[in-house]
Amino acid sequence: MIVLEGKAVFEGIAIGKLFVYKKKEQTVKREKVQDAAAEIKRYEAAKDLAIEQLQALHEKAVKEVGEAGAEIFEAHQFMVDDGDYIDSVKNIIETESVNAEYAVAQTGDIFHNMFSEMDDEYFKGRATDVKDITERIINCLNGGSSGDIDSDEPVIVVADDLAPSETVQMDKEKILSFVTVHGSANSHTSILAKTMNIPAIIGCDIPLTEEVNGKLAIVDGFEGKVYIDPAQDVLAEKKKILQKEIDKKELLEQLKGKDNVTLDGQHINLYANIGNTKDLGLVLQNDAGGIGLFRSEFIYLGSDDYPTEEEQFAIYKQVAQTMAEKKVIIRTLDIGADKQADYFNLPKEENPAMGLRAIRICLTNPEIFKTQLRAILRASAYGNISIMFPMIISVEEVKRIKEIVEEVKKELDEIGLPYDKDIELGVMIETPAAVMIAEELAREVDFFSVGTNDLTQYTLAIDRQNQNLDEFYDAHHPGLLKMLKMIVDGAHKGGAWAGICGELGSDLSLTKEFLAMGYDELSVSPGRILPLRKVVLETDVSEYKKEKGNN
Ligand code: PEP
Ligand code: MG
C-alpha cells in the first residue's frame, strides 16, 4: 500500500481504479525509419482509429447537444480521410524515410498554413480543424486516448493538472474522483469536483506512470489522502465511511420539496451553478430552485471554432425548457485568463487574469457578443431566462452593454423572432471597483451575483490559480466580508436583488451570516443545495443577529 498526501478540495470517499490522464498536446520528433512501408501501415491504422474515435464522439454529441452541435465530428472524419492529406503523409514518409508522427505533423502544418492564408472566411476557419485532426492522429499513433476516458467502469482520474477545455470533453459518468499533481483550491478542477459532488485532491505527488494506471485506490477527501493498493483493513474502514456518506445523502433527500425558509420566516432562493447541459440532471435531482450561474463559456471551450448562433440557441433553449418556469441565469462568455480557446487568438499577456477577458472581449468584439445575445434572447421565448455579465468595472460598461442588448432586440423584432421583452439583466460583482459603485450599478440592472472566486483574488491580490499561495488565501478575510455586506446594501438601495454565485456561497459556516446580511439568493454546486437548505431551515436570523450583537 502506498499512501500519498495532498490538499482536499471536496470531501467524500471514492474507491476505484486509477486512470492516468494523458495530455492531448504532444511534441513530435523527427526520426529516421528503415522500413517506410511498415511506417505507412502504422499511419493507416492510426488514421482508422481516429475515424473510429470521431464516429463515437459524433454519436455522443448527437445525444448531448443535438445533430447541429455534433456536425463538427462528422466534418473531422472527412478531413482525416481526405485524399490529399493522406497522400502528403505517405509521400513524406517514403521520400524522407521518417516516422509517421513527423510526417503527420508536417502535413498538418502545410494544410493549416494553406487554409489560414485563404481569403474565404469559411476555409480560414478550417485551419483550426486541421490542427485538431492532426493532433488526434498523432495521439492515435502514440496509442493515446485523445483525452477520453478509456475505461468501461468509473475511475479515479489522475493528472498533472486539468484545463477546463480538457474536463469539458470528459465523460462525467466515468469519473469517481480527481487527483492532480498541480492546481489550486479555486481552480476549475475543484469547481467541477464540487459540481459533480465527488472528492478531489490537488497538489498530490502521484506518479503519472503506466504502473499506477489501473491500480485500485482510495481517495479520502476528508483527510486529503490517496491510498494506492490499499491494505484490506484500510479498504474495509473506508468502505464503512463511504456507506455513512451514502446514508447522510439519503437523509438530505428528505429535504427535497421544502421551502428555503428560516425559523423566523426569512426566505432565500437556492439556485445551482452549471457549466454544461449534462449538469441539468444534477440540478433537478438536488431540487434547485433555478440556475443562478450557467457558465456559458464552456460551450466555447468545447468547440474548435466560434459556436454558431444556432448551436448556442439549441443549448440555451434546452436548458430553459428543462427548467420549465424556473429561473435560468446565463452568464455571457467569460473566456480569457485560465479559460483559453485557441481560435480566439488572444494575445499572450503578462497578467492574463487582469487582461483581455470576459466582458472586455465581448465589448471589443461586438459581433461575437451579439451572436451570443441573439441566441440567448431567442431561447428566452422558451422559459425564464436572465442574462448576466461578468467582470464589470464601470457604469459606462453596463450602459454600453444595454445598448448592444437593445440593438439585438431590435434586430429580432425586425425579423419577427420572439423573445422575452422584459428579460432580466444582471451583473457579476467580482472586482473591487464594482463593489465601490454597487449602488450606481444597481440602478442600471435587475440583479447582482457576487463572483467571490474572482473578487477574492482581486481583493487579496492572490492569483486563484497559484497553488503556492493557498496558505495566504483567507476566504473569510474581514475585508471581503465587509465588501459582501456593502454589495447587498448597495443592490437593495439601487433597487436590485443580490446573490452570491462564487464558491463562498456554499460555505455552510457563512450561511447564517449571508442570511443576516440580507442576501436574496445563493447559487452553488448542485450537490450543495440540500446541505444549504438544512442550515437555512435550522437558522433563526434574528437570534443570530442578537448573539452577534452581544459578542
Ligand atoms: C467567480 O469568480 O466567483 C465566479 C463565479 O466565476 P468563475 O469562477 O467562473 O470565474
Ligand atoms: Mg469569475
mmCIF file of C-alpha atoms in Angstrom, residues 9-236:
data_model
loop_
_atom_site.group_PDB
_atom_site.id
_atom_site.type_symbol
_atom_site.label_atom_id
_atom_site.label_comp_id
_atom_site.label_asym_id
_atom_site.label_seq_id
_atom_site.Cartn_x
_atom_site.Cartn_y
_atom_site.Cartn_z
ATOM 1 C CA VAL A 9 -10.806 20.399 -2.292
ATOM 2 C CA PHE A 10 -14.006 18.422 -1.906
ATOM 3 C CA GLU A 11 -14.823 15.907 0.750
ATOM 4 C CA GLY A 12 -16.005 12.338 0.290
ATOM 5 C CA ILE A 13 -14.599 8.884 -0.348
ATOM 6 C CA ALA A 14 -14.009 7.300 -3.728
ATOM 7 C CA ILE A 15 -12.889 3.730 -4.266
ATOM 8 C CA GLY A 16 -11.932 2.560 -7.732
ATOM 9 C CA LYS A 17 -9.210 2.104 -10.305
ATOM 10 C CA LEU A 18 -6.768 4.889 -11.151
ATOM 11 C CA PHE A 19 -6.809 6.295 -14.664
ATOM 12 C CA VAL A 20 -3.744 8.308 -15.677
ATOM 13 C CA TYR A 21 -4.959 11.070 -17.965
ATOM 14 C CA LYS A 22 -2.691 11.825 -20.908
ATOM 15 C CA LYS A 23 -2.427 15.344 -22.239
ATOM 16 C CA LYS A 24 -3.586 15.819 -25.782
ATOM 17 C CA GLU A 25 -0.660 18.070 -26.733
ATOM 18 C CA GLN A 26 2.376 16.197 -27.968
ATOM 19 C CA THR A 27 5.854 17.169 -29.050
ATOM 20 C CA VAL A 28 6.837 15.390 -32.202
ATOM 21 C CA LYS A 29 10.435 14.409 -33.000
ATOM 22 C CA ARG A 30 11.818 13.678 -36.462
ATOM 23 C CA GLU A 31 13.193 10.153 -36.546
ATOM 24 C CA LYS A 32 14.678 8.140 -39.390
ATOM 25 C CA VAL A 33 12.998 4.780 -40.138
ATOM 26 C CA GLN A 34 14.333 1.761 -42.046
ATOM 27 C CA ASP A 35 11.018 0.356 -43.188
ATOM 28 C CA ALA A 36 8.866 3.089 -44.768
ATOM 29 C CA ALA A 37 6.157 0.595 -45.760
ATOM 30 C CA ALA A 38 5.715 -0.519 -42.140
ATOM 31 C CA GLU A 39 5.549 3.122 -41.082
ATOM 32 C CA ILE A 40 2.794 3.766 -43.634
ATOM 33 C CA LYS A 41 0.871 0.805 -42.197
ATOM 34 C CA ARG A 42 1.218 2.321 -38.694
ATOM 35 C CA TYR A 43 -0.142 5.584 -40.062
ATOM 36 C CA GLU A 44 -3.082 3.842 -41.734
ATOM 37 C CA ALA A 45 -4.003 2.054 -38.516
ATOM 38 C CA ALA A 46 -3.852 5.346 -36.590
ATOM 39 C CA LYS A 47 -5.991 7.041 -39.235
ATOM 40 C CA ASP A 48 -8.640 4.316 -38.918
ATOM 41 C CA LEU A 49 -8.571 4.594 -35.120
ATOM 42 C CA ALA A 50 -9.004 8.390 -35.356
ATOM 43 C CA ILE A 51 -12.059 7.899 -37.584
ATOM 44 C CA GLU A 52 -13.497 5.386 -35.122
ATOM 45 C CA GLN A 53 -12.998 7.831 -32.231
ATOM 46 C CA LEU A 54 -14.670 10.601 -34.207
ATOM 47 C CA GLN A 55 -17.626 8.364 -35.032
ATOM 48 C CA ALA A 56 -18.061 7.610 -31.328
ATOM 49 C CA LEU A 57 -17.749 11.303 -30.427
ATOM 50 C CA HIS A 58 -20.317 12.162 -33.073
ATOM 51 C CA GLU A 59 -22.830 9.705 -31.609
ATOM 52 C CA LYS A 60 -22.198 11.004 -28.082
ATOM 53 C CA ALA A 61 -22.563 14.637 -29.166
ATOM 54 C CA VAL A 62 -25.812 13.938 -31.055
ATOM 55 C CA LYS A 63 -27.290 12.658 -27.784
ATOM 56 C CA GLU A 64 -25.912 15.505 -25.684
ATOM 57 C CA VAL A 65 -26.193 18.581 -27.882
ATOM 58 C CA GLY A 66 -28.177 17.501 -30.939
ATOM 59 C CA GLU A 67 -27.351 16.987 -34.594
ATOM 60 C CA ALA A 68 -26.249 20.595 -35.289
ATOM 61 C CA GLY A 69 -23.709 20.621 -32.475
ATOM 62 C CA ALA A 70 -22.389 17.202 -33.477
ATOM 63 C CA GLU A 71 -21.726 18.043 -37.139
ATOM 64 C CA ILE A 72 -18.161 19.075 -36.412
ATOM 65 C CA PHE A 73 -17.171 15.478 -35.602
ATOM 66 C CA GLU A 74 -18.548 14.315 -38.918
ATOM 67 C CA ALA A 75 -16.603 17.030 -40.742
ATOM 68 C CA HIS A 76 -13.450 15.930 -38.916
ATOM 69 C CA GLN A 77 -13.939 12.341 -40.111
ATOM 70 C CA PHE A 78 -13.926 13.565 -43.721
ATOM 71 C CA MET A 79 -10.787 15.568 -43.085
ATOM 72 C CA VAL A 80 -8.923 12.597 -41.593
ATOM 73 C CA ASP A 81 -9.938 10.629 -44.669
ATOM 74 C CA ASP A 82 -9.031 13.370 -47.143
ATOM 75 C CA GLY A 83 -7.071 12.017 -50.143
ATOM 76 C CA ASP A 84 -4.654 14.967 -50.413
ATOM 77 C CA TYR A 85 -3.832 14.836 -46.715
ATOM 78 C CA ILE A 86 -3.235 11.071 -46.845
ATOM 79 C CA ASP A 87 -1.049 11.358 -49.990
ATOM 80 C CA SER A 88 1.039 14.072 -48.368
ATOM 81 C CA VAL A 89 1.707 11.990 -45.230
ATOM 82 C CA LYS A 90 2.653 8.890 -47.230
ATOM 83 C CA ASN A 91 4.838 10.920 -49.554
ATOM 84 C CA ILE A 92 6.818 12.437 -46.658
ATOM 85 C CA ILE A 93 7.310 9.013 -45.024
ATOM 86 C CA GLU A 94 8.533 7.497 -48.292
ATOM 87 C CA THR A 95 10.736 10.263 -49.626
ATOM 88 C CA GLU A 96 12.315 11.265 -46.318
ATOM 89 C CA SER A 97 12.260 7.828 -44.586
ATOM 90 C CA VAL A 98 10.850 9.425 -41.446
ATOM 91 C CA ASN A 99 8.458 8.413 -38.682
ATOM 92 C CA ALA A 100 4.708 8.737 -39.222
ATOM 93 C CA GLU A 101 4.261 11.225 -36.340
ATOM 94 C CA TYR A 102 6.637 13.648 -38.029
ATOM 95 C CA ALA A 103 5.023 13.183 -41.461
ATOM 96 C CA VAL A 104 1.561 13.841 -39.998
ATOM 97 C CA ALA A 105 2.777 16.923 -38.094
ATOM 98 C CA GLN A 106 4.435 18.282 -41.257
ATOM 99 C CA THR A 107 1.310 17.670 -43.329
ATOM 100 C CA GLY A 108 -0.803 19.281 -40.613
ATOM 101 C CA ASP A 109 1.388 22.396 -40.719
ATOM 102 C CA ILE A 110 1.256 22.623 -44.526
ATOM 103 C CA PHE A 111 -2.547 22.280 -44.618
ATOM 104 C CA HIS A 112 -3.004 24.592 -41.646
ATOM 105 C CA ASN A 113 -0.955 27.340 -43.305
ATOM 106 C CA MET A 114 -2.689 26.814 -46.617
ATOM 107 C CA PHE A 115 -6.141 27.235 -45.056
ATOM 108 C CA SER A 116 -5.239 30.160 -42.838
ATOM 109 C CA GLU A 117 -3.870 32.110 -45.804
ATOM 110 C CA MET A 118 -7.107 31.782 -47.803
ATOM 111 C CA ASP A 119 -9.339 34.833 -48.176
ATOM 112 C CA ASP A 120 -12.556 32.893 -47.739
ATOM 113 C CA GLU A 121 -13.632 33.038 -44.075
ATOM 114 C CA TYR A 122 -15.057 29.516 -44.204
ATOM 115 C CA PHE A 123 -11.764 27.978 -45.317
ATOM 116 C CA LYS A 124 -9.816 30.133 -42.881
ATOM 117 C CA GLY A 125 -11.929 28.622 -40.133
ATOM 118 C CA ARG A 126 -10.939 25.116 -41.264
ATOM 119 C CA ALA A 127 -7.305 25.767 -40.273
ATOM 120 C CA THR A 128 -8.140 25.043 -36.622
ATOM 121 C CA ASP A 129 -9.876 21.818 -37.634
ATOM 122 C CA VAL A 130 -6.749 20.670 -39.469
ATOM 123 C CA LYS A 131 -4.731 21.277 -36.299
ATOM 124 C CA ASP A 132 -7.231 19.324 -34.274
ATOM 125 C CA ILE A 133 -7.373 16.264 -36.519
ATOM 126 C CA THR A 134 -3.574 16.293 -36.857
ATOM 127 C CA GLU A 135 -3.210 16.154 -33.071
ATOM 128 C CA ARG A 136 -5.749 13.349 -32.939
ATOM 129 C CA ILE A 137 -3.877 11.205 -35.499
ATOM 130 C CA ILE A 138 -0.541 11.799 -33.702
ATOM 131 C CA ASN A 139 -2.213 10.840 -30.474
ATOM 132 C CA CYS A 140 -3.508 7.631 -32.047
ATOM 133 C CA LEU A 141 -0.004 6.877 -33.338
ATOM 134 C CA ASN A 142 1.211 7.147 -29.759
ATOM 135 C CA GLY A 143 -1.522 4.798 -28.594
ATOM 136 C CA GLY A 144 -3.099 7.670 -26.670
ATOM 137 C CA SER A 145 -6.754 8.110 -25.944
ATOM 138 C CA SER A 146 -7.229 11.731 -27.127
ATOM 139 C CA GLY A 147 -8.229 12.811 -23.663
ATOM 140 C CA ASP A 148 -11.222 10.483 -23.497
ATOM 141 C CA ILE A 149 -11.560 8.175 -20.522
ATOM 142 C CA ASP A 150 -10.684 4.824 -21.903
ATOM 143 C CA SER A 151 -12.380 2.562 -19.380
ATOM 144 C CA ASP A 152 -15.663 0.677 -19.085
ATOM 145 C CA GLU A 153 -16.039 1.387 -15.379
ATOM 146 C CA PRO A 154 -15.929 4.681 -13.445
ATOM 147 C CA VAL A 155 -12.371 5.622 -12.457
ATOM 148 C CA ILE A 156 -10.299 7.978 -10.335
ATOM 149 C CA VAL A 157 -8.787 10.439 -12.833
ATOM 150 C CA VAL A 158 -5.141 11.235 -12.120
ATOM 151 C CA ALA A 159 -3.458 14.097 -13.986
ATOM 152 C CA ASP A 160 -0.737 16.676 -13.790
ATOM 153 C CA ASP A 161 -3.376 19.403 -13.947
ATOM 154 C CA LEU A 162 -6.602 19.748 -15.881
ATOM 155 C CA ALA A 163 -7.623 22.697 -18.042
ATOM 156 C CA PRO A 164 -11.337 23.497 -18.386
ATOM 157 C CA SER A 165 -11.106 22.611 -22.096
ATOM 158 C CA GLU A 166 -9.958 19.128 -21.077
ATOM 159 C CA THR A 167 -12.525 18.443 -18.371
ATOM 160 C CA VAL A 168 -15.329 19.592 -20.652
ATOM 161 C CA GLN A 169 -14.591 16.683 -23.012
ATOM 162 C CA MET A 170 -14.581 14.027 -20.319
ATOM 163 C CA ASP A 171 -17.415 11.625 -19.856
ATOM 164 C CA LYS A 172 -18.545 12.675 -16.364
ATOM 165 C CA GLU A 173 -20.322 9.396 -15.678
ATOM 166 C CA LYS A 174 -16.963 7.684 -15.707
ATOM 167 C CA ILE A 175 -15.340 9.898 -13.058
ATOM 168 C CA LEU A 176 -15.295 8.892 -9.378
ATOM 169 C CA SER A 177 -12.747 11.457 -8.259
ATOM 170 C CA PHE A 178 -9.928 13.754 -9.411
ATOM 171 C CA VAL A 179 -6.350 13.676 -8.143
ATOM 172 C CA THR A 180 -3.955 16.235 -9.622
ATOM 173 C CA VAL A 181 -0.287 16.987 -9.059
ATOM 174 C CA HIS A 182 -0.883 20.718 -9.567
ATOM 175 C CA GLY A 183 -3.889 23.031 -9.478
ATOM 176 C CA SER A 184 -5.190 25.406 -6.836
ATOM 177 C CA ALA A 185 -8.129 25.159 -4.454
ATOM 178 C CA ASN A 186 -10.044 27.625 -6.629
ATOM 179 C CA SER A 187 -9.209 26.135 -9.992
ATOM 180 C CA HIS A 188 -11.901 24.848 -12.282
ATOM 181 C CA THR A 189 -10.951 21.251 -11.476
ATOM 182 C CA SER A 190 -12.093 21.960 -7.923
ATOM 183 C CA ILE A 191 -15.268 23.638 -9.131
ATOM 184 C CA LEU A 192 -16.006 20.681 -11.370
ATOM 185 C CA ALA A 193 -15.481 18.255 -8.469
ATOM 186 C CA LYS A 194 -17.945 20.238 -6.366
ATOM 187 C CA THR A 195 -20.478 20.321 -9.192
ATOM 188 C CA MET A 196 -20.206 16.587 -9.522
ATOM 189 C CA ASN A 197 -20.195 16.112 -5.765
ATOM 190 C CA ILE A 198 -17.108 13.928 -5.859
ATOM 191 C CA PRO A 199 -13.927 14.009 -3.763
ATOM 192 C CA ALA A 200 -10.895 15.698 -5.271
ATOM 193 C CA ILE A 201 -7.310 16.131 -4.178
ATOM 194 C CA ILE A 202 -4.803 18.588 -5.630
ATOM 195 C CA GLY A 203 -1.103 19.140 -5.007
ATOM 196 C CA CYS A 204 -0.552 15.398 -4.673
ATOM 197 C CA ASP A 205 2.786 13.958 -5.724
ATOM 198 C CA ILE A 206 1.264 10.984 -7.516
ATOM 199 C CA PRO A 207 3.388 9.373 -10.266
ATOM 200 C CA LEU A 208 1.709 9.610 -13.666
ATOM 201 C CA THR A 209 3.077 6.287 -14.891
ATOM 202 C CA GLU A 210 1.775 3.172 -16.558
ATOM 203 C CA GLU A 211 2.437 1.258 -13.306
ATOM 204 C CA VAL A 212 -0.084 3.387 -11.472
ATOM 205 C CA ASN A 213 -2.654 3.170 -14.270
ATOM 206 C CA GLY A 214 -5.390 0.676 -13.431
ATOM 207 C CA LYS A 215 -4.373 0.133 -9.792
ATOM 208 C CA LEU A 216 -7.058 0.001 -7.126
ATOM 209 C CA ALA A 217 -7.046 3.127 -4.951
ATOM 210 C CA ILE A 218 -8.978 5.044 -2.338
ATOM 211 C CA VAL A 219 -9.334 8.826 -2.422
ATOM 212 C CA ASP A 220 -10.133 10.204 1.009
ATOM 213 C CA GLY A 221 -11.352 13.775 0.537
ATOM 214 C CA PHE A 222 -11.695 14.232 4.306
ATOM 215 C CA GLU A 223 -8.055 13.538 5.069
ATOM 216 C CA GLY A 224 -6.579 14.626 1.736
ATOM 217 C CA LYS A 225 -5.007 11.216 1.168
ATOM 218 C CA VAL A 226 -4.745 8.745 -1.673
ATOM 219 C CA TYR A 227 -4.169 5.055 -0.877
ATOM 220 C CA ILE A 228 -2.802 3.018 -3.785
ATOM 221 C CA ASP A 229 -3.207 -0.775 -3.472
ATOM 222 C CA PRO A 230 -4.899 -0.303 -0.083
ATOM 223 C CA ALA A 231 -4.468 -2.858 2.683
ATOM 224 C CA GLN A 232 -7.598 -4.910 3.480
ATOM 225 C CA ASP A 233 -8.237 -3.216 6.850
ATOM 226 C CA VAL A 234 -7.947 0.290 5.306
ATOM 227 C CA LEU A 235 -10.277 -0.726 2.488
ATOM 228 C CA ALA A 236 -12.847 -2.070 4.967
#
